[in-house]
PDB file of C-alpha atoms in Angstrom:
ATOM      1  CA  UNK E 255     -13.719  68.287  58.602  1.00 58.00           C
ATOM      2  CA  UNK E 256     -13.654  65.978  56.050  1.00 62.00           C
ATOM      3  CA  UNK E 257     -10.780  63.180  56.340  1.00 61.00           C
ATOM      4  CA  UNK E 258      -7.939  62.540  53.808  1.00 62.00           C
ATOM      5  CA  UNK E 259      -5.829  59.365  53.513  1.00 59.00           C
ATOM      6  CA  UNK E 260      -5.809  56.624  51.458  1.00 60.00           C
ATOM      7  CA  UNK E 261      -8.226  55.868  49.084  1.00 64.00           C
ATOM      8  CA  UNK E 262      -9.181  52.820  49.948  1.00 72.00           C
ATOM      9  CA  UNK E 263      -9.766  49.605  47.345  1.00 75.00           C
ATOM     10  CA  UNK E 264     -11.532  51.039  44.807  1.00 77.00           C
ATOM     11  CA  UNK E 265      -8.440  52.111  42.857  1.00 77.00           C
ATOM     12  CA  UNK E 266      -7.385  48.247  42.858  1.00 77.00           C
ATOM     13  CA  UNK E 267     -10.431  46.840  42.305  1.00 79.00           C
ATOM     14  CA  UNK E 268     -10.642  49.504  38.992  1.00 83.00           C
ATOM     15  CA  UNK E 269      -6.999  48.371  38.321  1.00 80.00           C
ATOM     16  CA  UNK E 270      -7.951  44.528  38.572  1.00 81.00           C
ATOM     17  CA  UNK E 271     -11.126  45.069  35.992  1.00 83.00           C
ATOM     18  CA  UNK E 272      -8.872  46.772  33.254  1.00 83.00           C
ATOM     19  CA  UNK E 273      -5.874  43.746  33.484  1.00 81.00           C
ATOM     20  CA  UNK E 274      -8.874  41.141  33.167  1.00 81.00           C
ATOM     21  CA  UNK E 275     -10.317  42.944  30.403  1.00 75.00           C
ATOM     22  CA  UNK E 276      -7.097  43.568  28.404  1.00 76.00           C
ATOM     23  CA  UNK E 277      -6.324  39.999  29.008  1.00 75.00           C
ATOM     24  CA  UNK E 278      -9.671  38.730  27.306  1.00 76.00           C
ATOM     25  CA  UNK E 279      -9.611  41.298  24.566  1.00 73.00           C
ATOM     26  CA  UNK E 280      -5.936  39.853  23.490  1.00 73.00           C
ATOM     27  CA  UNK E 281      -7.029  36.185  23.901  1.00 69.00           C
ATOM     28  CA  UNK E 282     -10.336  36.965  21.686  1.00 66.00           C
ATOM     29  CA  UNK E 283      -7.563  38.337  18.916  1.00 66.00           C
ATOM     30  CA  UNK E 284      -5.223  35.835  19.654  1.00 61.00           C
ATOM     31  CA  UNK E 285      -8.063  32.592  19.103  1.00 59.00           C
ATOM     32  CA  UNK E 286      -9.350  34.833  15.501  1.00 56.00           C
ATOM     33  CA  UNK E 287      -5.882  35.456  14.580  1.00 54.00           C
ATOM     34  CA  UNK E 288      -5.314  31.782  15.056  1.00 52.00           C
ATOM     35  CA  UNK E 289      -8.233  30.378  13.328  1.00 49.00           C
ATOM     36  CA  UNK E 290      -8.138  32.241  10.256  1.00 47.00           C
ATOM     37  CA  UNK E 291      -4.705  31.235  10.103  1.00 45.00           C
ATOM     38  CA  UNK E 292      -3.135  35.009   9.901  1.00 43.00           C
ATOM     39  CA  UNK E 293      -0.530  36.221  11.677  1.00 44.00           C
ATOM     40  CA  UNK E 294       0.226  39.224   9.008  1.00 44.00           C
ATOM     41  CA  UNK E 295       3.531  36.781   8.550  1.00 41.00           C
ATOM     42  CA  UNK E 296       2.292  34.312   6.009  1.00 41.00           C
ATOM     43  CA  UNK E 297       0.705  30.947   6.793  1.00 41.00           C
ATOM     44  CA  UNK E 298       0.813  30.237  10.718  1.00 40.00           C
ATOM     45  CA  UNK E 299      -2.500  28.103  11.292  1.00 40.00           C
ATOM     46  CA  UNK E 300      -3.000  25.491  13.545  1.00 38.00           C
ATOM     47  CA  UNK E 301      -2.693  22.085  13.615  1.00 40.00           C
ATOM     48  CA  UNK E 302      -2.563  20.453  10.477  1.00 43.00           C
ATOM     49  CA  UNK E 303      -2.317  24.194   7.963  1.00 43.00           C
ATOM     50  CA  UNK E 304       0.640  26.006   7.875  1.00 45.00           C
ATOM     51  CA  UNK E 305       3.562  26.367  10.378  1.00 46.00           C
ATOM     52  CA  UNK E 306       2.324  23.264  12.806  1.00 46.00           C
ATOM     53  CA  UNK E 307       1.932  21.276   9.478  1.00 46.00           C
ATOM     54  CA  UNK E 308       5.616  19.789   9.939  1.00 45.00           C
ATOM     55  CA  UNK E 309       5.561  19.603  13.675  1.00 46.00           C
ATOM     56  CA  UNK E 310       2.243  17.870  13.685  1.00 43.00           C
ATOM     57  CA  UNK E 311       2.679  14.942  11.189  1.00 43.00           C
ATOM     58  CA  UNK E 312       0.590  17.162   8.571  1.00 42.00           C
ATOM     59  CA  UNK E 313       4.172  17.592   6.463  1.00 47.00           C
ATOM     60  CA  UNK E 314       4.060  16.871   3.089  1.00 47.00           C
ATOM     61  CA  UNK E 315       6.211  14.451   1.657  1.00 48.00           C
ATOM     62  CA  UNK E 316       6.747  15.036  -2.094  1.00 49.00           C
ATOM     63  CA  UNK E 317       9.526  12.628  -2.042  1.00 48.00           C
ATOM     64  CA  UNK E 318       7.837   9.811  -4.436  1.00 53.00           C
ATOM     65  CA  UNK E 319       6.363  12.389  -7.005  1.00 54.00           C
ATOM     66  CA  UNK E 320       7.637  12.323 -10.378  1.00 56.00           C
ATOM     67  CA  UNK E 321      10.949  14.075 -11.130  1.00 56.00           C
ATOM     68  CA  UNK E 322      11.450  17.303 -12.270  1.00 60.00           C
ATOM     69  CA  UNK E 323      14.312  17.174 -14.554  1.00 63.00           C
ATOM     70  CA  UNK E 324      16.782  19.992 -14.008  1.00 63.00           C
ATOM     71  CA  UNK E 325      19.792  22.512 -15.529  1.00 72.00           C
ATOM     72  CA  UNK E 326      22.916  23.129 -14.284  1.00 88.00           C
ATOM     73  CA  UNK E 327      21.252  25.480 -12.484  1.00 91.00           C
ATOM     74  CA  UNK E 328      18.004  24.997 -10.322  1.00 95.00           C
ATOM     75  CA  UNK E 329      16.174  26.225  -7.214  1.00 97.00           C
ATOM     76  CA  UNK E 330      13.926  24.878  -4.541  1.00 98.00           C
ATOM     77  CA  UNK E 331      11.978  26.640  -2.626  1.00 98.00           C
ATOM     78  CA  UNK E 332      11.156  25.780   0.964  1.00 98.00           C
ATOM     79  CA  UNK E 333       7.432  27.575   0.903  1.00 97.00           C
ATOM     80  CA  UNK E 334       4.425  26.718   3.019  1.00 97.00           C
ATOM     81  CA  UNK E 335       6.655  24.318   5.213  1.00 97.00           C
ATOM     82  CA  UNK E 336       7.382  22.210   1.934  1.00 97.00           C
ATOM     83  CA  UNK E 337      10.426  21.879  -0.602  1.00 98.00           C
ATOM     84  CA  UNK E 338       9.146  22.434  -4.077  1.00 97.00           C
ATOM     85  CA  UNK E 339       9.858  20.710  -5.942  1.00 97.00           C
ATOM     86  CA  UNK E 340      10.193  17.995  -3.887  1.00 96.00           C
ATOM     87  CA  UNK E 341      11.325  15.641  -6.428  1.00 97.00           C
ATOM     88  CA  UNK E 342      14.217  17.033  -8.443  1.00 96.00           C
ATOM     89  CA  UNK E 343      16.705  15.721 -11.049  1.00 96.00           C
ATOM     90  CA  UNK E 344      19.779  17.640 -11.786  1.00 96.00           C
ATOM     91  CA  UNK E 345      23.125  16.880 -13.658  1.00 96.00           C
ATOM     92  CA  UNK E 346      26.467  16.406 -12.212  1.00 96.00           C
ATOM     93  CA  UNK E 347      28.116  19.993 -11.707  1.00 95.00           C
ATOM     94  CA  UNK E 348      24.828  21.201 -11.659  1.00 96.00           C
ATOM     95  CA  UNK E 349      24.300  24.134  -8.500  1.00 97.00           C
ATOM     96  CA  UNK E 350      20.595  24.433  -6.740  1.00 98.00           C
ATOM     97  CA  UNK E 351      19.484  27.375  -4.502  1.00 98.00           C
ATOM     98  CA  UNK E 352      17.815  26.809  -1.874  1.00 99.00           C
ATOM     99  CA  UNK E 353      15.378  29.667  -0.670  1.00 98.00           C
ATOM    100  CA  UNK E 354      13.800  30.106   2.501  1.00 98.00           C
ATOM    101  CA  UNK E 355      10.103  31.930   1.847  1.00 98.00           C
ATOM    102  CA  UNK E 356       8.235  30.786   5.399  1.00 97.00           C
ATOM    103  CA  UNK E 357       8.593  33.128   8.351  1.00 97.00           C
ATOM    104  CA  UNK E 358      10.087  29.817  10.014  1.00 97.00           C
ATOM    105  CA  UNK E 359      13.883  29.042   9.981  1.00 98.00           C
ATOM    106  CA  UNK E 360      14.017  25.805   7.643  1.00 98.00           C
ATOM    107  CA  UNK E 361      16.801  23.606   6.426  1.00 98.00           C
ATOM    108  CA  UNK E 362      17.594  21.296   3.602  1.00 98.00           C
ATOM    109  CA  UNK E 363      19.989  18.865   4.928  1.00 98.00           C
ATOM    110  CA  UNK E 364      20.994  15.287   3.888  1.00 98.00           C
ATOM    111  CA  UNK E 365      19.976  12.165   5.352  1.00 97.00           C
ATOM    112  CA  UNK E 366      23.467  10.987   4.714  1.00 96.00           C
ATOM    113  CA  UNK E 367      24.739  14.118   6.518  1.00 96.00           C
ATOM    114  CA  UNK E 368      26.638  14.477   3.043  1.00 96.00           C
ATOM    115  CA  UNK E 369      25.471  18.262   2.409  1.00 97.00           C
ATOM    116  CA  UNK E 370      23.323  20.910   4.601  1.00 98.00           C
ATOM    117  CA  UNK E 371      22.205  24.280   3.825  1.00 98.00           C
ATOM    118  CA  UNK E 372      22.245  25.117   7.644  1.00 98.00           C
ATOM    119  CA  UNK E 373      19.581  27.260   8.748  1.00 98.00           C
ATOM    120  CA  UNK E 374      18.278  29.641   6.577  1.00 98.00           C
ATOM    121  CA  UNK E 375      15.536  32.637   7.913  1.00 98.00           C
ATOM    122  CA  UNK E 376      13.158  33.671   5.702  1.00 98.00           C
ATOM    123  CA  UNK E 377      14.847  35.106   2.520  1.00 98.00           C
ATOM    124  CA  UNK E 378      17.825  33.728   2.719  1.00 98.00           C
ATOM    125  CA  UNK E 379      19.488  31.275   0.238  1.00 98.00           C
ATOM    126  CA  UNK E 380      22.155  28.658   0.216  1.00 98.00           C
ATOM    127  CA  UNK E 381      23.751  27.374  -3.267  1.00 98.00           C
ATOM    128  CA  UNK E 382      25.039  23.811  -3.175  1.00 98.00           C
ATOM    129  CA  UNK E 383      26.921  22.434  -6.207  1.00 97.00           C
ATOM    130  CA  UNK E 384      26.847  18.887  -6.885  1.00 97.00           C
ATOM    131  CA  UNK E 385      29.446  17.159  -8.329  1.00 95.00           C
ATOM    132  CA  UNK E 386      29.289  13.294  -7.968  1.00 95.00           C
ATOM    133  CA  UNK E 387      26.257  11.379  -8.992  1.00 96.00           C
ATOM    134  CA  UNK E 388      23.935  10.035  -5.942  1.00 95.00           C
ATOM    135  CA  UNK E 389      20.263   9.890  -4.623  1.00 96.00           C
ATOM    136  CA  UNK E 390      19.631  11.827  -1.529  1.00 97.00           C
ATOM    137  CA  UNK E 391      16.516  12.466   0.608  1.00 98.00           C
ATOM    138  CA  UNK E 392      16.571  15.356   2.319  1.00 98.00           C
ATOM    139  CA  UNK E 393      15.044  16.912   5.231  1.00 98.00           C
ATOM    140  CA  UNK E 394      14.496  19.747   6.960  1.00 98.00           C
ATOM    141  CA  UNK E 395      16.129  19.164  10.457  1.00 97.00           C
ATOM    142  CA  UNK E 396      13.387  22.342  12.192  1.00 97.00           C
ATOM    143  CA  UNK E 397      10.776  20.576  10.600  1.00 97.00           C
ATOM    144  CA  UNK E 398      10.851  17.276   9.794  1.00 96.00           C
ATOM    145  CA  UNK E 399       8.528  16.010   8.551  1.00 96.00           C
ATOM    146  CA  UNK E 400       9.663  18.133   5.552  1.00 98.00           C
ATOM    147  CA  UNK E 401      11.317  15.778   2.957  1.00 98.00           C
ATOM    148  CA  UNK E 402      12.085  16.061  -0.730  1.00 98.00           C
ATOM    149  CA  UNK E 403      14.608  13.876  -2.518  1.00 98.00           C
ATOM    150  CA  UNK E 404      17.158  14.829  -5.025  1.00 97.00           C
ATOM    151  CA  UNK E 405      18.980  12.604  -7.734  1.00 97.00           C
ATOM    152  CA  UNK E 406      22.184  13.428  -9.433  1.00 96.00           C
ATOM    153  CA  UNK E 407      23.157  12.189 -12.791  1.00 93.00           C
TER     154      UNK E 407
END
């Protein structure tokens, strides 16, 4: 008679080779995902490109470029963990849009404190009208190593 009962450990040694393996296969996608830099959600490579630009001292700082004189209406986009343009020039009683186009939450916020968009996901915009004359750097407070300046005249 042949006897029944458990099984034994095959079953959990069989168990233990498929969770290694799945583990390895999602690492391998995880490391090619990583190094090419695509995430299917925009620009998310490592240090240096992309998202951990900003956190890693990578940021760009457009702050000193030459002005880009504005309307009474303008927009700056915070794109590729950057606010461009990152030097802009708008009247008094001028309004500028700020728009959001990373898959990270950014901000445009003041140094001075004086005005903040608060944090916008991607697609999402904040207007800000302006209507006394100043100079004021700005930064994003997720990021921040992302800084643009912004003069009003």
């Amino acid at each position: 008679m042949r006897r029944m009962g458990t099984p034994g450990m095959l079953p959990l040694a069989i168990a233990a080779v498929l969770a290694v393996g799945a583990l390895l296969s999602m690492a391998a996608m995880a490391t090619y995902a990583m190094t090419r830099g695509d995430w299917g959600v925009g620009n998310w490579g490592m240090m240096g490109n992309g998202h951990m630009r900003g956190m890693m001292g990578g940021g760009t700082n457009t702050s000193n470029a030459t002005a880009s004189v504005g309307t009474k209406s303008e927009a700056v986009a915070m794109r590729d963990f950057a606010f461009t343009p990152g030097n802009l020039q708008v009247p008094v009683g001028a309004t500028v849009t700020f728009t959001n186009y990373d898959a990270a939450p950014h901000t445009a916020t003041a140094q001075d404190g004086s005005w903040d968009t608060g944090l916008l996901n991607k697609g999402e915009s904040k207007a800000i009208t302006f209507d006394k004359t100043g100079d004021f750097e700005y930064y994003c407070t997720v990021h921040p190593a992302m800084i643009a300046r912004l003069t009003v005249r």
